[in-house]
XYZ file of C-alpha atoms in Angstrom:
752
model
C 69.971 137.217 20.222
C 67.313 139.037 22.278
C 66.666 142.721 21.811
C 68.174 143.476 25.254
C 71.359 141.570 24.439
C 71.661 143.209 21.063
C 71.298 146.639 22.613
C 73.784 145.907 25.380
C 76.273 144.640 22.829
C 75.822 147.725 20.711
C 76.370 150.002 23.703
C 79.503 148.118 24.612
C 80.743 148.523 21.072
C 80.225 152.256 21.346
C 82.346 152.390 24.475
C 79.604 153.706 26.759
C 80.987 151.715 29.680
C 84.099 153.797 30.379
C 85.631 153.199 33.801
C 84.495 151.032 36.741
C 81.962 153.512 38.042
C 80.304 153.690 34.665
C 80.312 149.898 34.398
C 78.455 149.672 37.716
C 75.611 151.641 36.105
C 75.540 149.631 32.895
C 72.364 147.706 33.748
C 70.546 150.888 34.747
C 71.629 152.603 31.549
C 70.724 149.627 29.388
C 67.270 149.566 30.995
C 66.757 153.221 30.104
C 68.119 152.894 26.579
C 66.255 149.640 26.029
C 62.995 151.541 26.391
C 64.202 154.256 24.045
C 65.567 151.786 21.535
C 62.411 149.691 21.620
C 60.398 152.834 20.991
C 62.575 153.662 18.011
C 62.124 150.181 16.610
C 58.382 150.333 17.216
C 58.051 153.698 15.508
C 60.054 152.638 12.502
C 59.005 149.033 12.167
C 55.513 149.177 13.566
C 56.185 146.009 15.536
C 56.876 145.054 19.102
C 60.440 146.247 19.208
C 61.839 142.979 17.974
C 61.882 143.972 14.332
C 58.486 142.496 13.475
C 57.387 145.222 11.109
C 56.074 142.910 8.395
C 52.593 142.752 9.934
C 52.415 146.531 9.940
C 53.354 146.594 6.270
C 50.743 144.006 5.331
C 48.008 145.845 7.194
C 48.902 149.261 5.787
C 46.940 150.654 2.813
C 48.559 150.098 -0.553
C 49.123 153.859 -0.907
C 51.231 153.756 2.247
C 53.565 151.019 1.024
C 53.667 151.029 -2.808
C 56.966 152.229 -4.213
C 58.805 152.816 -7.459
C 62.277 151.704 -8.372
C 63.741 148.923 -10.456
C 67.241 147.574 -10.648
C 68.742 149.278 -13.658
C 71.045 147.712 -16.179
C 74.513 149.135 -15.752
C 75.693 151.312 -18.619
C 79.129 152.700 -19.523
C 80.185 155.715 -17.526
C 81.109 158.760 -19.532
C 83.123 161.529 -17.924
C 82.049 165.115 -18.316
C 78.911 167.169 -17.772
C 75.590 165.364 -18.110
C 73.838 168.583 -19.142
C 75.026 171.523 -21.212
C 75.796 174.774 -19.446
C 72.916 177.138 -20.120
C 72.111 180.704 -19.173
C 69.205 183.130 -19.359
C 69.583 185.425 -22.360
C 69.494 189.084 -21.368
C 69.796 188.469 -17.614
C 72.983 189.557 -15.823
C 73.997 189.214 -12.164
C 76.313 191.910 -10.752
C 77.526 193.581 -7.582
C 79.059 197.061 -7.250
C 82.710 197.235 -6.250
C 83.658 198.282 -2.707
C 80.096 197.952 -1.490
C 79.961 198.681 2.259
C 78.919 195.672 4.305
C 75.280 195.713 5.462
C 74.619 195.782 9.181
C 72.112 193.898 11.286
C 69.525 195.782 13.343
C 70.857 194.064 16.452
C 74.123 195.938 16.051
C 72.857 199.198 14.638
C 69.310 199.880 15.775
C 68.946 198.673 19.359
C 68.104 202.208 20.456
C 67.259 204.132 17.257
C 68.380 207.735 17.060
C 68.085 210.345 14.337
C 71.646 209.494 13.341
C 70.556 205.892 12.781
C 67.795 207.002 10.451
C 70.265 209.187 8.595
C 72.694 206.281 8.162
C 70.314 203.532 7.028
C 67.867 203.130 4.171
C 64.276 202.012 4.558
C 63.792 198.465 3.325
C 61.368 199.352 0.556
C 63.893 201.808 -0.882
C 66.725 199.283 -0.872
C 64.808 196.637 -2.865
C 63.477 198.760 -5.725
C 63.097 197.786 -9.383
C 64.439 200.345 -11.883
C 62.747 200.209 -15.311
C 64.056 201.874 -18.480
C 61.619 201.476 -21.391
C 62.896 201.184 -24.940
C 62.354 204.050 -27.392
C 59.386 202.212 -28.929
C 57.801 201.769 -25.537
C 58.355 205.432 -24.741
C 56.619 206.482 -27.940
C 53.632 204.353 -26.943
C 53.620 205.969 -23.517
C 53.765 209.498 -24.917
C 50.783 208.831 -27.181
C 48.497 207.996 -24.266
C 46.229 210.690 -22.843
C 47.682 213.459 -25.009
C 51.209 212.777 -23.924
C 50.603 212.175 -20.217
C 53.078 209.600 -18.992
C 51.721 206.897 -16.747
C 53.151 203.614 -15.656
C 49.693 202.102 -15.994
C 49.912 202.528 -19.781
C 53.339 200.945 -19.952
C 53.857 197.397 -21.273
C 52.764 194.451 -19.207
C 56.232 194.029 -17.752
C 55.788 197.170 -15.644
C 52.795 195.532 -14.034
C 54.136 191.990 -13.686
C 57.869 192.248 -13.106
C 58.430 192.020 -9.386
C 54.951 193.483 -9.053
C 55.082 193.714 -5.284
C 58.339 195.656 -5.225
C 58.764 199.358 -5.573
C 59.060 200.287 -9.275
C 60.827 203.409 -10.582
C 60.516 204.179 -14.287
C 63.283 206.207 -15.954
C 62.976 208.305 -19.134
C 65.321 206.625 -21.654
C 65.540 209.822 -23.707
C 67.101 211.631 -20.779
C 70.653 210.812 -21.816
C 73.767 212.625 -22.862
C 76.457 210.321 -24.143
C 78.519 213.013 -25.837
C 80.746 213.555 -22.832
C 83.246 210.767 -22.372
C 82.884 208.965 -19.080
C 79.791 210.877 -17.990
C 76.864 209.234 -16.262
C 73.316 209.416 -17.544
C 70.945 212.084 -16.379
C 67.752 210.363 -15.257
C 64.243 211.752 -15.202
C 61.795 209.825 -13.062
C 58.557 209.128 -14.903
C 56.819 207.410 -12.049
C 57.631 206.003 -8.628
C 54.991 203.401 -7.925
C 54.530 201.047 -5.043
C 51.568 199.065 -3.734
C 49.564 201.057 -1.234
C 50.300 199.711 2.226
C 47.525 199.699 4.800
C 49.473 201.444 7.518
C 52.243 203.294 5.700
C 51.927 206.682 3.947
C 52.970 206.996 0.314
C 56.468 208.359 -0.221
C 58.317 209.066 -3.442
C 61.982 208.689 -4.192
C 63.489 211.701 -5.889
C 66.454 210.839 -8.094
C 68.761 213.832 -8.664
C 69.978 214.545 -12.174
C 73.497 213.136 -11.829
C 75.114 210.143 -10.256
C 76.668 212.315 -7.543
C 73.263 212.756 -5.929
C 72.523 211.784 -2.356
C 70.988 208.417 -1.629
C 67.223 208.272 -1.009
C 66.151 209.644 2.305
C 64.971 207.158 4.904
C 61.565 207.349 6.502
C 61.432 209.853 9.359
C 60.920 208.321 12.787
C 57.202 209.050 12.908
C 56.673 206.959 9.746
C 58.508 203.910 11.010
C 56.108 201.201 12.082
C 57.111 199.867 15.479
C 56.997 196.099 15.743
C 57.542 193.619 18.511
C 61.208 192.684 18.975
C 62.359 189.794 16.841
C 63.837 186.660 18.361
C 67.601 187.068 18.455
C 68.046 184.257 15.928
C 65.917 186.135 13.398
C 67.125 189.646 14.117
C 70.808 188.788 13.874
C 70.395 187.610 10.288
C 68.390 190.526 8.927
C 70.497 193.018 7.071
C 69.910 196.728 6.735
C 71.336 198.809 3.905
C 73.475 201.811 4.709
C 73.100 205.073 2.812
C 76.627 204.801 1.369
C 75.835 201.295 0.139
C 72.691 202.630 -1.500
C 74.739 205.369 -3.178
C 77.082 202.726 -4.590
C 74.117 200.826 -6.024
C 72.604 203.969 -7.528
C 75.920 204.740 -9.217
C 76.059 201.170 -10.523
C 72.515 201.564 -11.835
C 73.597 204.625 -13.779
C 76.405 202.670 -15.386
C 73.965 199.879 -16.290
C 71.439 202.337 -17.715
C 74.104 204.098 -19.741
C 75.295 200.798 -21.174
C 71.777 199.698 -22.119
C 70.931 203.085 -23.622
C 74.119 203.093 -25.655
C 72.608 200.303 -27.736
C 68.950 201.339 -27.498
C 68.082 198.392 -25.259
C 65.233 198.312 -22.788
C 66.385 197.440 -19.283
C 65.186 196.750 -15.798
C 67.410 196.558 -12.755
C 66.506 194.788 -9.548
C 68.150 196.371 -6.538
C 68.561 194.321 -3.337
C 69.816 195.248 0.109
C 72.083 192.203 -0.104
C 74.123 194.083 -2.707
C 73.299 191.709 -5.565
C 71.806 193.414 -8.608
C 70.139 191.786 -11.596
C 69.886 193.693 -14.883
C 67.672 192.373 -17.658
C 68.106 193.914 -21.097
C 66.510 193.953 -24.518
C 63.741 191.469 -25.190
C 64.456 189.906 -21.827
C 63.541 193.181 -20.126
C 60.340 193.453 -22.144
C 59.020 190.172 -20.718
C 61.115 189.485 -17.629
C 58.694 187.036 -16.064
C 58.178 184.764 -19.042
C 60.125 181.625 -19.833
C 60.290 180.559 -23.452
C 62.076 177.622 -25.020
C 63.323 177.248 -28.566
C 59.886 178.134 -29.889
C 59.912 181.576 -28.313
C 58.196 184.538 -29.888
C 60.229 186.170 -32.657
C 62.549 183.145 -32.603
C 64.417 184.300 -29.508
C 64.951 181.542 -26.912
C 65.354 182.779 -23.351
C 67.532 179.857 -22.206
C 70.431 178.875 -24.439
C 73.570 176.760 -24.260
C 76.770 178.660 -23.608
C 78.863 178.850 -26.790
C 81.725 180.975 -25.401
C 81.073 183.702 -27.937
C 82.902 187.007 -27.536
C 81.789 190.565 -28.112
C 83.172 192.047 -31.360
C 85.069 195.305 -31.299
C 82.742 198.316 -31.436
C 79.454 196.446 -31.866
C 76.631 198.470 -33.376
C 73.221 199.141 -31.901
C 71.610 197.211 -34.743
C 73.830 194.158 -34.097
C 72.899 193.914 -30.442
C 69.212 194.602 -30.947
C 69.096 191.800 -33.512
C 71.025 189.288 -31.373
C 69.989 189.203 -27.681
C 72.627 186.572 -26.852
C 75.371 188.776 -28.269
C 73.882 191.758 -26.446
C 74.156 189.853 -23.171
C 77.832 189.095 -23.782
C 78.653 192.667 -24.824
C 76.863 194.319 -21.915
C 78.659 191.988 -19.482
C 82.000 192.864 -21.074
C 81.326 196.601 -20.951
C 80.221 196.508 -17.317
C 83.321 194.480 -16.395
C 85.580 196.903 -18.238
C 84.068 199.859 -16.386
C 85.811 198.770 -13.188
C 82.674 199.649 -11.205
C 81.728 196.083 -10.316
C 83.070 193.356 -8.035
C 81.578 190.787 -10.386
C 79.412 190.687 -13.500
C 78.268 187.296 -14.816
C 75.629 185.452 -16.774
C 72.495 184.283 -15.002
C 73.372 180.583 -15.205
C 70.734 177.837 -15.095
C 71.208 175.196 -12.388
C 69.789 171.673 -12.202
C 69.026 169.219 -9.445
C 71.408 166.341 -8.824
C 69.443 163.222 -9.602
C 71.477 160.978 -11.888
C 69.720 161.436 -15.212
C 69.468 158.653 -17.716
C 68.655 159.638 -21.319
C 65.912 157.539 -22.862
C 68.288 155.864 -25.299
C 70.897 154.963 -22.698
C 69.789 151.378 -22.306
C 66.995 149.118 -21.111
C 65.759 149.006 -17.560
C 64.888 145.630 -16.122
C 62.719 144.868 -13.142
C 63.801 142.611 -10.334
C 61.536 139.781 -9.215
C 60.963 140.506 -5.554
C 58.354 139.902 -2.883
C 59.439 141.939 0.162
C 56.931 142.000 2.999
C 58.711 144.131 5.605
C 58.151 147.831 6.383
C 59.532 150.396 3.964
C 62.061 151.614 6.462
C 63.676 148.217 6.343
C 64.456 148.993 2.719
C 66.264 152.150 3.825
C 69.720 150.661 4.254
C 71.105 154.187 4.250
C 69.955 154.806 7.852
C 71.408 151.594 9.293
C 74.583 151.301 11.307
C 77.768 150.464 9.425
C 78.780 146.834 9.411
C 77.619 143.433 8.240
C 74.878 141.202 9.539
C 71.339 141.807 10.711
C 70.347 145.467 10.921
C 73.607 146.703 9.430
C 74.863 147.966 6.079
C 78.494 148.648 5.114
C 77.423 151.915 3.521
C 74.909 152.942 6.173
C 75.178 156.275 7.974
C 74.392 155.133 11.525
C 71.136 157.023 12.108
C 69.451 154.165 13.979
C 72.378 153.993 16.414
C 72.214 157.749 17.015
C 68.439 157.749 17.551
C 68.899 155.039 20.165
C 72.099 155.980 21.988
C 71.532 159.745 22.009
C 67.828 159.523 22.847
C 66.830 162.086 20.234
C 65.278 162.068 16.804
C 65.478 165.828 16.335
C 64.077 169.091 17.703
C 61.669 171.624 16.227
C 64.069 174.334 17.383
C 66.440 173.256 14.607
C 65.721 174.478 11.062
C 66.842 172.946 7.778
C 66.063 174.922 4.617
C 65.843 172.866 1.432
C 66.565 175.053 -1.612
C 65.261 172.935 -4.452
C 62.232 172.346 -6.703
C 59.786 172.946 -3.886
C 57.671 170.416 -2.039
C 54.624 168.335 -2.919
C 52.326 169.829 -0.322
C 49.568 167.301 -1.061
C 51.829 164.272 -0.591
C 50.041 161.972 1.914
C 53.163 161.608 4.058
C 53.850 165.363 4.061
C 50.589 167.345 3.985
C 49.930 166.907 7.705
C 53.565 166.933 8.750
C 54.240 168.982 11.893
C 57.787 169.440 10.607
C 56.931 171.935 7.874
C 57.444 175.682 8.300
C 56.333 178.384 5.829
C 58.533 178.536 2.752
C 58.721 180.637 -0.410
C 58.662 180.268 -4.177
C 61.684 182.158 -5.574
C 61.242 181.236 -9.252
C 60.855 184.481 -11.190
C 60.033 183.315 -14.731
C 56.364 182.431 -15.078
C 56.948 179.649 -17.601
C 59.906 178.232 -15.735
C 57.858 178.394 -12.531
C 55.189 176.270 -14.229
C 52.558 177.370 -11.715
C 51.059 180.372 -13.502
C 52.784 183.099 -11.535
C 56.116 184.442 -10.401
C 57.537 184.641 -6.872
C 55.049 184.088 -4.081
C 54.512 182.407 -0.724
C 53.588 178.998 -2.172
C 56.592 176.622 -2.399
C 54.487 173.798 -3.815
C 56.190 171.856 -6.612
C 53.903 171.839 -9.701
C 56.335 169.687 -11.689
C 59.449 170.192 -13.789
C 59.126 167.982 -16.856
C 61.714 169.113 -19.421
C 62.381 166.622 -22.255
C 65.155 168.750 -23.747
C 67.153 168.098 -20.569
C 66.219 164.392 -20.423
C 63.587 165.049 -17.754
C 60.684 163.116 -19.250
C 58.410 163.293 -16.241
C 58.113 165.417 -13.132
C 60.968 164.600 -10.771
C 59.610 166.071 -7.512
C 63.262 166.266 -6.612
C 62.818 168.609 -3.649
C 60.223 166.295 -2.127
C 62.616 163.344 -2.278
C 65.437 165.405 -0.750
C 63.263 166.901 1.996
C 61.848 163.463 2.807
C 65.335 162.177 3.522
C 65.978 165.110 5.858
C 62.708 164.615 7.722
C 59.801 166.399 6.019
C 57.724 163.219 5.928
C 55.875 162.124 9.032
C 57.648 159.286 10.814
C 55.718 157.013 13.173
C 52.477 157.272 11.178
C 52.367 153.773 9.633
C 52.904 155.234 6.170
C 55.800 154.933 3.801
C 59.290 155.889 4.856
C 61.234 157.403 7.727
C 63.310 160.560 7.577
C 66.719 161.101 9.090
C 65.683 163.776 11.585
C 62.070 163.196 12.500
C 61.219 166.303 14.456
C 63.249 169.118 12.918
C 61.655 172.056 11.141
C 61.884 172.026 7.335
C 61.635 175.292 5.335
C 61.057 174.563 1.624
C 62.465 177.274 -0.658
C 61.620 176.733 -4.308
C 64.369 177.969 -6.639
C 64.269 175.371 -9.453
C 61.359 174.896 -11.823
C 60.822 173.669 -15.355
C 64.228 173.046 -16.980
C 66.209 174.317 -14.004
C 66.642 177.463 -11.973
C 68.330 180.831 -12.430
C 71.482 181.724 -10.537
C 69.944 185.029 -9.435
C 66.913 183.241 -7.979
C 69.095 180.689 -6.184
C 71.231 183.440 -4.648
C 68.112 185.144 -3.322
C 66.810 181.805 -2.056
C 69.995 181.202 -0.056
C 69.815 184.651 1.525
C 66.079 184.412 2.282
C 66.536 180.952 3.772
C 69.246 182.350 6.057
C 66.996 185.217 7.155
C 69.076 187.915 5.458
C 66.644 189.470 2.984
C 62.862 189.691 2.692
C 60.480 188.803 -0.075
C 57.252 190.679 -0.740
C 53.572 189.840 -0.769
C 51.147 191.326 -3.284
C 50.593 194.392 -1.107
C 54.302 195.077 -0.950
C 54.692 193.968 2.649
C 58.072 192.512 3.560
C 57.929 188.771 4.234
C 60.923 187.486 6.166
C 61.766 183.891 6.880
C 60.759 183.754 10.527
C 62.514 180.387 10.784
C 66.027 181.273 9.601
C 67.979 178.178 8.738
C 70.642 176.549 10.840
C 71.435 174.324 7.855
C 70.789 174.971 4.150
C 70.697 171.978 1.795
C 71.720 172.604 -1.843
C 71.211 169.425 -3.865
C 71.670 171.420 -7.064
C 74.520 172.109 -9.437
C 76.065 173.381 -12.628
C 79.234 172.285 -14.403
C 81.408 175.378 -13.948
C 83.568 177.105 -11.374
C 81.662 178.667 -8.491
C 80.088 181.943 -9.729
C 81.171 184.963 -7.706
C 77.583 185.924 -6.907
C 76.800 182.459 -5.522
C 79.965 182.500 -3.415
C 78.904 185.906 -2.135
C 75.486 184.591 -1.028
C 77.023 181.518 0.621
C 79.620 183.593 2.472
C 76.954 185.885 3.892
C 74.855 183.134 5.447
C 77.908 181.207 6.666
C 79.191 184.335 8.385
C 76.016 184.272 10.458
C 76.399 180.688 11.629
C 74.585 178.733 8.913
C 76.056 175.451 7.656
C 75.631 175.095 3.879
C 75.556 171.483 2.627
C 76.073 171.012 -1.125
C 75.937 168.040 -3.472
C 79.351 167.394 -5.041
C 77.749 166.692 -8.435
C 77.166 163.680 -10.666
C 79.499 164.303 -13.602
C 82.387 162.000 -12.617
C 84.858 164.893 -12.575
C 86.724 166.982 -10.039
C 84.322 168.978 -7.898
C 86.442 172.094 -8.403
C 84.676 172.464 -11.761
C 81.276 172.313 -10.104
C 79.026 174.692 -8.189
C 77.941 174.876 -5.441
C 79.820 171.668 -4.563
C 83.123 173.341 -5.448
C 82.372 176.650 -3.725
C 84.192 177.706 -0.574
C 82.485 177.537 2.822
C 80.246 174.572 1.986
C 80.243 170.956 3.132
C 80.661 169.224 -0.215
C 79.156 165.724 -0.208
C 80.090 162.860 -2.524
C 77.870 159.789 -2.922
C 78.517 156.251 -1.700
C 76.720 152.988 -2.391
C 75.422 150.326 0.001
C 78.930 148.846 0.224
C 80.390 152.142 1.440
C 82.236 152.547 -1.853
C 82.124 155.737 -3.874
C 79.317 155.615 -6.444
C 80.540 155.555 -10.062
C 78.694 158.762 -11.035
C 79.923 160.883 -8.107
C 82.219 163.857 -8.470
C 85.367 163.726 -6.372
C 88.476 165.729 -5.488
C 90.113 167.929 -2.876
C 86.958 170.028 -2.536
C 84.912 167.053 -1.279
C 84.557 167.001 2.515
C 82.846 163.671 3.062
C 80.841 160.866 1.523
C 77.277 159.879 2.423
C 74.718 157.397 1.062
C 73.724 158.380 -2.467
C 72.802 154.960 -3.803
C 73.373 152.978 -6.968
C 70.282 151.793 -8.821
C 72.303 149.269 -10.826
C 73.236 147.166 -7.765
C 71.593 145.062 -5.075
C 74.501 144.354 -2.774
C 72.333 143.950 0.339
C 70.292 141.244 -1.378
C 66.864 142.627 -0.518
C 65.658 142.291 -4.098
C 65.466 146.044 -4.557
C 67.917 148.463 -6.159
C 70.425 150.008 -3.764
C 69.045 153.479 -4.296
C 67.762 155.872 -1.657
C 64.084 155.362 -0.868
C 62.169 158.531 -0.012
C 59.022 160.544 -0.659
C 57.862 161.630 -4.128
C 54.976 160.912 -6.453
C 56.066 158.318 -9.006
C 54.697 155.985 -11.665
C 55.197 152.379 -12.732
C 55.188 151.201 -9.128
C 54.825 147.948 -7.247
C 53.075 146.762 -4.111
C 55.929 145.156 -2.145
C 53.508 142.836 -0.327
C 51.593 141.374 -3.287
C 54.179 142.194 -5.983
C 51.351 143.628 -8.071
C 51.937 146.557 -10.404
C 50.552 149.897 -9.222
C 50.141 152.792 -11.642
C 51.006 155.592 -9.196
C 52.655 155.697 -5.796
C 54.223 158.127 -3.338
C 57.654 156.622 -2.658
C 60.577 155.952 -4.960
C 64.234 154.992 -5.141
C 66.621 157.575 -6.590
C 70.382 157.938 -6.799
C 72.772 160.884 -6.859
C 74.802 163.277 -4.768
C 71.431 164.985 -4.353
C 70.528 162.043 -2.141
C 73.835 162.124 -0.249
C 73.641 165.794 0.783
C 70.358 165.557 2.775
C 71.820 162.735 4.869
C 74.478 165.192 6.013
C 71.895 167.929 6.596
C 69.787 165.546 8.678
C 72.850 164.403 10.647
C 73.811 168.008 11.427
C 70.231 168.699 12.523
C 70.305 165.733 14.914
C 73.598 166.876 16.440
C 72.287 170.424 16.903
C 69.097 169.048 18.438
C 71.236 167.494 21.138
C 73.699 170.380 21.385
C 71.768 173.564 20.413
C 74.695 175.848 21.234
C 76.653 174.485 18.261
C 76.551 176.397 14.987
C 78.662 176.934 11.898
C 82.041 175.229 11.938
C 81.662 174.109 15.548
C 78.648 172.075 14.431
C 80.173 170.647 11.265
C 83.436 169.814 13.076
C 81.586 167.408 15.385
C 80.234 165.546 12.394
C 83.516 165.528 10.468
C 85.439 164.218 13.479
C 83.294 161.058 13.544
C 83.642 159.918 9.932
C 84.673 156.392 9.024
C 87.887 156.605 6.972
C 87.818 155.299 3.418
C 90.694 153.451 1.818
C 92.071 154.549 -1.511
C 90.544 151.471 -3.117
C 87.083 152.373 -1.842
C 87.222 155.651 -3.730
C 89.235 154.748 -6.836
C 87.903 153.816 -10.260
C 89.026 152.678 -13.719
C 91.132 155.403 -15.337
C 89.270 154.971 -18.628
C 86.122 156.161 -16.888
C 87.737 159.119 -15.145
C 90.108 160.843 -17.597
C 92.330 163.356 -15.887
C 92.288 161.564 -12.532
C 95.621 160.613 -10.954
C 96.595 156.929 -11.319
C 97.006 154.829 -8.190
C 100.667 153.992 -7.578
C 101.325 150.425 -8.639
C 97.909 150.143 -10.311
C 98.066 152.158 -13.537
C 94.559 151.094 -14.570
C 93.018 152.537 -11.402
C 92.746 156.248 -10.716
C 92.318 158.124 -7.451
C 89.012 159.798 -6.702
C 89.462 161.638 -3.398
C 86.204 161.328 -1.455
C 86.831 163.520 1.549
C 87.761 162.619 5.093
C 85.501 159.579 5.251
C 81.996 158.156 5.250
C 79.220 159.754 7.317
C 78.760 157.729 10.502
C 76.495 158.937 13.289
C 77.254 155.755 15.214
C 80.593 157.268 16.197
C 79.069 160.343 17.830
C 78.430 160.511 21.579
C 77.216 163.877 22.828
C 76.329 162.829 26.378
C 79.675 163.928 27.790
């Protein structure tokens, strides 16, 4: 069949000829779409529009076509979490109760008045770091310069911890715990901030009791006037009210009192979003250092959760000797105070590749000699169906690119909160699709790049053998490549789902995972709600606030309250949050963020359009999208039915010569991590065509076009999914609800 006939048949199948008048214009429309479609085929296949991309592949450099990925031997599926739940010892995430909602400058500061300045807090005041040294540290301070107290003589943590934020040091000896229920009197040792080029130095005076007034805002003459922000940016920037600041200061006093009760050092990060992070004990002494089991003094920073409880009336000596117990007890005491909306451990999240422990079974290579372009190995972007150019489990991207005459718009922004991005990747480094991102990983060791938070979202690697990560995964690069971070139409490697959208990489996961508190900040920064800070203390906002945020991350537990809080805030401002459902073969309700409210939770399907065996399932799942299965080759192309995308990999192959290549830049992976970016890319394409859509109005268009799945396409053997409901009449099969259907862009027509 000729290209023109194929295209005309496809258009007829989509119902574009509706009514006699429309049928009269069919030839004209086919002519127009033929040119578009041929261009799409040329860009993807590098041929003449007839699918002849093999010549392009053969003429491309080996680095532009070599790939990694072998068909894996199937192994028994075990239900339950693939990684233990871990948390950061001494780090606690909390939010004061009844905290007034922040306001945006669009609503509150269009025409600033003195009353406005009285009602709102300057940004640098709302994001301060409160430091309470331990008694030993105070003694060291008092011995310097004949008793003169200076922050400069304090331990290294006062210099490193959130070094670009305002730091206020409190005298830990200024306490009176004899009166039941009283707050702690606080003496300010030093209020330090980086000297800004254009702003005068101001100090924050903290009154002696918790009933003090909130810090005074900058008077009008000190406020630096800036050019108006685009509405999209301004609407998502929050300002902290004075009463909200007072609530945080009161919460700080409760935290300080609790830490001092047991002689623990503490630092408290205050944020205008309302989230607060308190780090206590040894954790507070070195807040920007990650240590594993070989940590100094035998204290690991990241440990598995053992559900321990705080004993009745713990002693100061007990908690100082056991940082994990101290974490549990401080959380319990803060909860019991009634002053907080939530108080929880700083959980460690992981990306959602399907991990395979080294001893799980052999991996065998498939004997293949493909000679067509790499995009032809990307079954996930094909239209659903059988035959040439189709895949039963495809998501219909090619049909959308052709029929809707768009491959994306740089006015649409997708933020990828993940492990960062390989900025030197040959298919990414010159990509016009990249926008400035941020590195949100606080711990220096976990960050693995020699420093804490900064403006560089580059992924330096995340090898972590204790979590079965035996080499760097470059997970965020693979995810972002599927969305569209890689350059399409450059004769190299792979295609992305949305070629021309803007990608904002936000690094929140590093070596051995990422902290809940960092991820929450990453979500808010990606949505344009809070700033970060450069080394001079200048606020750095995301000037490309996300329309869509992709979270291909997860932890096996119910959605933490602080994460739900962050998600709710960005969703309220029109952002669609897309989350991987998880790879633990259990109900997604036990998983976060896939089980959180206000997210599009995405399960994974294989090339047949059947739910992948590793995928989570349940009522919380909204839809299924291609996630791949490396143990199958149902399309018969000689390659595993994984998702092919960008990432540096090893043990590769040249698909033209079938020769082994040590390193390459493209690889197959599988997981709900791979399914989620398909949905993010699809949403970005729809918004590119209909920019007025946002939030639920955007996601509803996508959800209305899903291909329904039968019960059989989502069920599985009950022995592999304990706890799942058996299928009526088939007691050996159990239901695995997979949402409303399979992602299918072929069903979407936005021309009307």
